[in-house]
PDB file of C-alpha atoms in Angstrom:
ATOM      1  CA  MET A   1       5.516   2.918   5.329  1.00 92.00           C
ATOM      2  CA  ALA A   2       1.925   4.197   6.008  1.00 98.00           C
ATOM      3  CA  LYS A   3       1.099   5.302   9.607  1.00 99.00           C
ATOM      4  CA  ILE A   4      -2.830   4.110  10.076  1.00 99.00           C
ATOM      5  CA  LEU A   5      -4.466   5.369  13.246  1.00 99.00           C
ATOM      6  CA  ILE A   6      -7.048   2.540  14.483  1.00 99.00           C
ATOM      7  CA  VAL A   7     -10.316   3.636  16.111  1.00 98.00           C
ATOM      8  CA  ASP A   8     -12.374   1.659  18.166  1.00 97.00           C
ATOM      9  CA  ASP A   9     -13.909   1.306  21.365  1.00 96.00           C
ATOM     10  CA  SER A  10     -13.542  -2.653  21.168  1.00 96.00           C
ATOM     11  CA  LEU A  11     -10.081  -3.757  22.186  1.00 97.00           C
ATOM     12  CA  PHE A  12     -10.527  -7.076  20.288  1.00 96.00           C
ATOM     13  CA  MET A  13     -11.336  -5.152  17.049  1.00 96.00           C
ATOM     14  CA  ARG A  14      -8.417  -2.643  17.853  1.00 97.00           C
ATOM     15  CA  ASN A  15      -5.945  -5.803  18.077  1.00 98.00           C
ATOM     16  CA  HIS A  16      -7.359  -7.474  15.423  1.00 96.00           C
ATOM     17  CA  LEU A  17      -6.775  -4.660  12.598  1.00 98.00           C
ATOM     18  CA  SER A  18      -3.389  -3.868  14.291  1.00 98.00           C
ATOM     19  CA  LYS A  19      -2.129  -7.508  13.708  1.00 98.00           C
ATOM     20  CA  LEU A  20      -3.637  -7.707  10.128  1.00 97.00           C
ATOM     21  CA  LEU A  21      -2.136  -4.318   9.056  1.00 98.00           C
ATOM     22  CA  GLY A  22       0.965  -4.857  10.836  1.00 97.00           C
ATOM     23  CA  LYS A  23       1.469  -7.964   8.784  1.00 97.00           C
ATOM     24  CA  ASN A  24       0.918  -5.905   5.775  1.00 97.00           C
ATOM     25  CA  ASP A  25       4.128  -3.393   6.736  1.00 96.00           C
ATOM     26  CA  TYR A  26       1.940  -0.470   8.022  1.00 98.00           C
ATOM     27  CA  GLU A  27       2.557   1.273  11.276  1.00 98.00           C
ATOM     28  CA  ILE A  28      -0.048   1.431  13.588  1.00 99.00           C
ATOM     29  CA  VAL A  29      -0.983   3.992  16.546  1.00 99.00           C
ATOM     30  CA  MET A  30      -4.346   3.326  18.027  1.00 99.00           C
ATOM     31  CA  ALA A  31      -7.563   5.178  20.133  1.00 98.00           C
ATOM     32  CA  GLU A  32     -10.185   3.552  21.961  1.00 97.00           C
ATOM     33  CA  ASN A  33     -12.716   6.737  21.576  1.00 97.00           C
ATOM     34  CA  GLY A  34     -13.583   9.437  19.391  1.00 97.00           C
ATOM     35  CA  GLU A  35     -11.923  11.915  21.723  1.00 97.00           C
ATOM     36  CA  GLN A  36      -8.583   9.962  21.892  1.00 98.00           C
ATOM     37  CA  ALA A  37      -8.994   9.958  17.902  1.00 98.00           C
ATOM     38  CA  VAL A  38      -8.789  13.717  17.606  1.00 98.00           C
ATOM     39  CA  GLN A  39      -5.897  14.053  20.280  1.00 98.00           C
ATOM     40  CA  MET A  40      -4.036  11.071  18.409  1.00 98.00           C
ATOM     41  CA  TYR A  41      -4.826  12.680  14.950  1.00 99.00           C
ATOM     42  CA  ARG A  42      -2.921  16.069  15.811  1.00 98.00           C
ATOM     43  CA  GLN A  43      -0.008  14.123  17.705  1.00 98.00           C
ATOM     44  CA  ALA A  44       0.608  11.154  15.504  1.00 98.00           C
ATOM     45  CA  LYS A  45      -0.442  12.876  12.013  1.00 98.00           C
ATOM     46  CA  PRO A  46      -1.290   9.382  10.439  1.00 99.00           C
ATOM     47  CA  ASP A  47      -1.827   8.594   7.092  1.00 99.00           C
ATOM     48  CA  VAL A  48      -5.114   7.068   7.136  1.00 99.00           C
ATOM     49  CA  VAL A  49      -7.752   6.881   9.890  1.00 99.00           C
ATOM     50  CA  LEU A  50      -9.771   3.588  10.208  1.00 98.00           C
ATOM     51  CA  MET A  51     -12.608   4.696  12.415  1.00 97.00           C
ATOM     52  CA  ASP A  52     -15.966   3.147  14.368  1.00 96.00           C
ATOM     53  CA  ILE A  53     -18.760   5.000  14.314  1.00 93.00           C
ATOM     54  CA  THR A  54     -20.259   3.935  17.402  1.00 91.00           C
ATOM     55  CA  MET A  55     -18.159   4.793  20.407  1.00 92.00           C
ATOM     56  CA  PRO A  56     -18.555   6.209  24.205  1.00 88.00           C
ATOM     57  CA  MET A  57     -17.238   9.883  25.014  1.00 88.00           C
ATOM     58  CA  LYS A  58     -17.417  11.104  21.255  1.00 94.00           C
ATOM     59  CA  ASP A  59     -18.852   9.024  18.137  1.00 94.00           C
ATOM     60  CA  GLY A  60     -17.109   8.428  15.085  1.00 95.00           C
ATOM     61  CA  LEU A  61     -19.108  10.961  12.996  1.00 95.00           C
ATOM     62  CA  GLN A  62     -18.140  13.815  15.949  1.00 97.00           C
ATOM     63  CA  ALA A  63     -14.833  12.825  15.806  1.00 98.00           C
ATOM     64  CA  LEU A  64     -14.522  12.920  11.728  1.00 98.00           C
ATOM     65  CA  THR A  65     -16.059  16.473  11.546  1.00 98.00           C
ATOM     66  CA  GLU A  66     -13.204  17.629  14.161  1.00 98.00           C
ATOM     67  CA  ILE A  67     -10.693  15.562  12.405  1.00 98.00           C
ATOM     68  CA  ARG A  68     -11.809  17.456   8.777  1.00 98.00           C
ATOM     69  CA  GLU A  69     -11.908  20.644  10.649  1.00 97.00           C
ATOM     70  CA  LEU A  70      -7.869  20.153  11.675  1.00 97.00           C
ATOM     71  CA  ASP A  71      -7.221  18.720   8.055  1.00 98.00           C
ATOM     72  CA  ALA A  72      -9.447  19.076   5.039  1.00 97.00           C
ATOM     73  CA  GLN A  73      -7.665  16.457   3.521  1.00 97.00           C
ATOM     74  CA  ALA A  74      -7.894  13.907   5.969  1.00 98.00           C
ATOM     75  CA  LYS A  75      -7.929  10.519   4.824  1.00 98.00           C
ATOM     76  CA  VAL A  76     -10.612   8.774   6.914  1.00 98.00           C
ATOM     77  CA  ILE A  77     -12.678   5.186   6.490  1.00 98.00           C
ATOM     78  CA  MET A  78     -15.381   4.686   8.703  1.00 96.00           C
ATOM     79  CA  LEU A  79     -16.151   1.206   9.955  1.00 93.00           C
ATOM     80  CA  THR A  80     -19.818   0.580  10.525  1.00 87.00           C
ATOM     81  CA  ALA A  81     -22.163  -2.470  11.592  1.00 80.00           C
ATOM     82  CA  LEU A  82     -24.768  -3.404   9.283  1.00 70.00           C
ATOM     83  CA  ASP A  83     -27.705  -1.384  10.914  1.00 74.00           C
ATOM     84  CA  GLN A  84     -25.456   1.796  10.684  1.00 76.00           C
ATOM     85  CA  GLU A  85     -25.560   2.427   6.661  1.00 74.00           C
ATOM     86  CA  LEU A  86     -27.606   5.410   7.068  1.00 84.00           C
ATOM     87  CA  ALA A  87     -24.577   7.166   9.676  1.00 86.00           C
ATOM     88  CA  ALA A  88     -22.121   5.731   7.251  1.00 80.00           C
ATOM     89  CA  THR A  89     -23.682   7.861   4.130  1.00 86.00           C
ATOM     90  CA  ARG A  90     -23.698  10.856   6.780  1.00 92.00           C
ATOM     91  CA  ALA A  91     -19.934  10.112   7.431  1.00 93.00           C
ATOM     92  CA  ILE A  92     -19.178  10.040   3.309  1.00 93.00           C
ATOM     93  CA  HIS A  93     -21.105  13.557   3.287  1.00 94.00           C
ATOM     94  CA  ILE A  94     -18.918  15.055   5.790  1.00 95.00           C
ATOM     95  CA  GLY A  95     -15.528  13.771   4.161  1.00 96.00           C
ATOM     96  CA  ALA A  96     -15.177  10.282   4.867  1.00 97.00           C
ATOM     97  CA  ARG A  97     -13.238   8.300   1.921  1.00 97.00           C
ATOM     98  CA  ASP A  98     -15.047   5.297   2.393  1.00 96.00           C
ATOM     99  CA  PHE A  99     -16.950   2.945   4.861  1.00 92.00           C
ATOM    100  CA  LEU A 100     -16.600  -0.328   5.622  1.00 93.00           C
ATOM    101  CA  VAL A 101     -19.349  -3.243   6.940  1.00 90.00           C
ATOM    102  CA  LYS A 102     -18.160  -5.057   9.867  1.00 89.00           C
ATOM    103  CA  PRO A 103     -16.659  -7.989   9.905  1.00 89.00           C
ATOM    104  CA  VAL A 104     -14.543  -6.528   7.196  1.00 91.00           C
ATOM    105  CA  PRO A 105     -12.871  -8.839   4.951  1.00 95.00           C
ATOM    106  CA  PRO A 106      -9.030  -8.838   4.969  1.00 97.00           C
ATOM    107  CA  ASN A 107      -8.876  -8.009   1.171  1.00 97.00           C
ATOM    108  CA  ARG A 108     -11.654  -5.645   1.252  1.00 97.00           C
ATOM    109  CA  LEU A 109      -9.814  -3.167   4.092  1.00 98.00           C
ATOM    110  CA  LEU A 110      -6.404  -3.409   2.057  1.00 98.00           C
ATOM    111  CA  LYS A 111      -7.900  -2.951  -1.042  1.00 98.00           C
ATOM    112  CA  SER A 112     -10.047   0.234   0.699  1.00 98.00           C
ATOM    113  CA  LEU A 113      -6.572   1.391   2.219  1.00 98.00           C
ATOM    114  CA  LYS A 114      -4.255   0.891  -0.859  1.00 97.00           C
ATOM    115  CA  ARG A 115      -7.021   3.179  -3.036  1.00 98.00           C
ATOM    116  CA  VAL A 116      -7.165   5.697  -0.138  1.00 98.00           C
ATOM    117  CA  LEU A 117      -3.532   6.372   0.182  1.00 98.00           C
ATOM    118  CA  GLU A 118      -3.256   6.507  -3.433  1.00 95.00           C
ATOM    119  CA  LYS A 119      -5.542   9.517  -3.894  1.00 85.00           C
TER     120      LYS A 119
END
């Protein structure tokens, strides 16, 4: 069972993604900002990180950079709003494996996770 770290400042989004992924046999850990994401990455050692770009304290791009410094092979999928595609492109350059536009259709999210886990 793969472990997924969900990082989003929206409690609704964290719970929504947790329910969806839990039903599909993923183990879930969560963080609500970029600072917690880096701490949880160290502690939980997830197989994949699903991370929002816009968050308080430390945004997703800063957290992605720090996670990649900890683990150059980290598998991170960025979640973005429609108006953040430039930031999503930057995330790919930093090392994100994919980016998904919210709201993410469940089948698209599951397909992306499967592809990233297989690489």
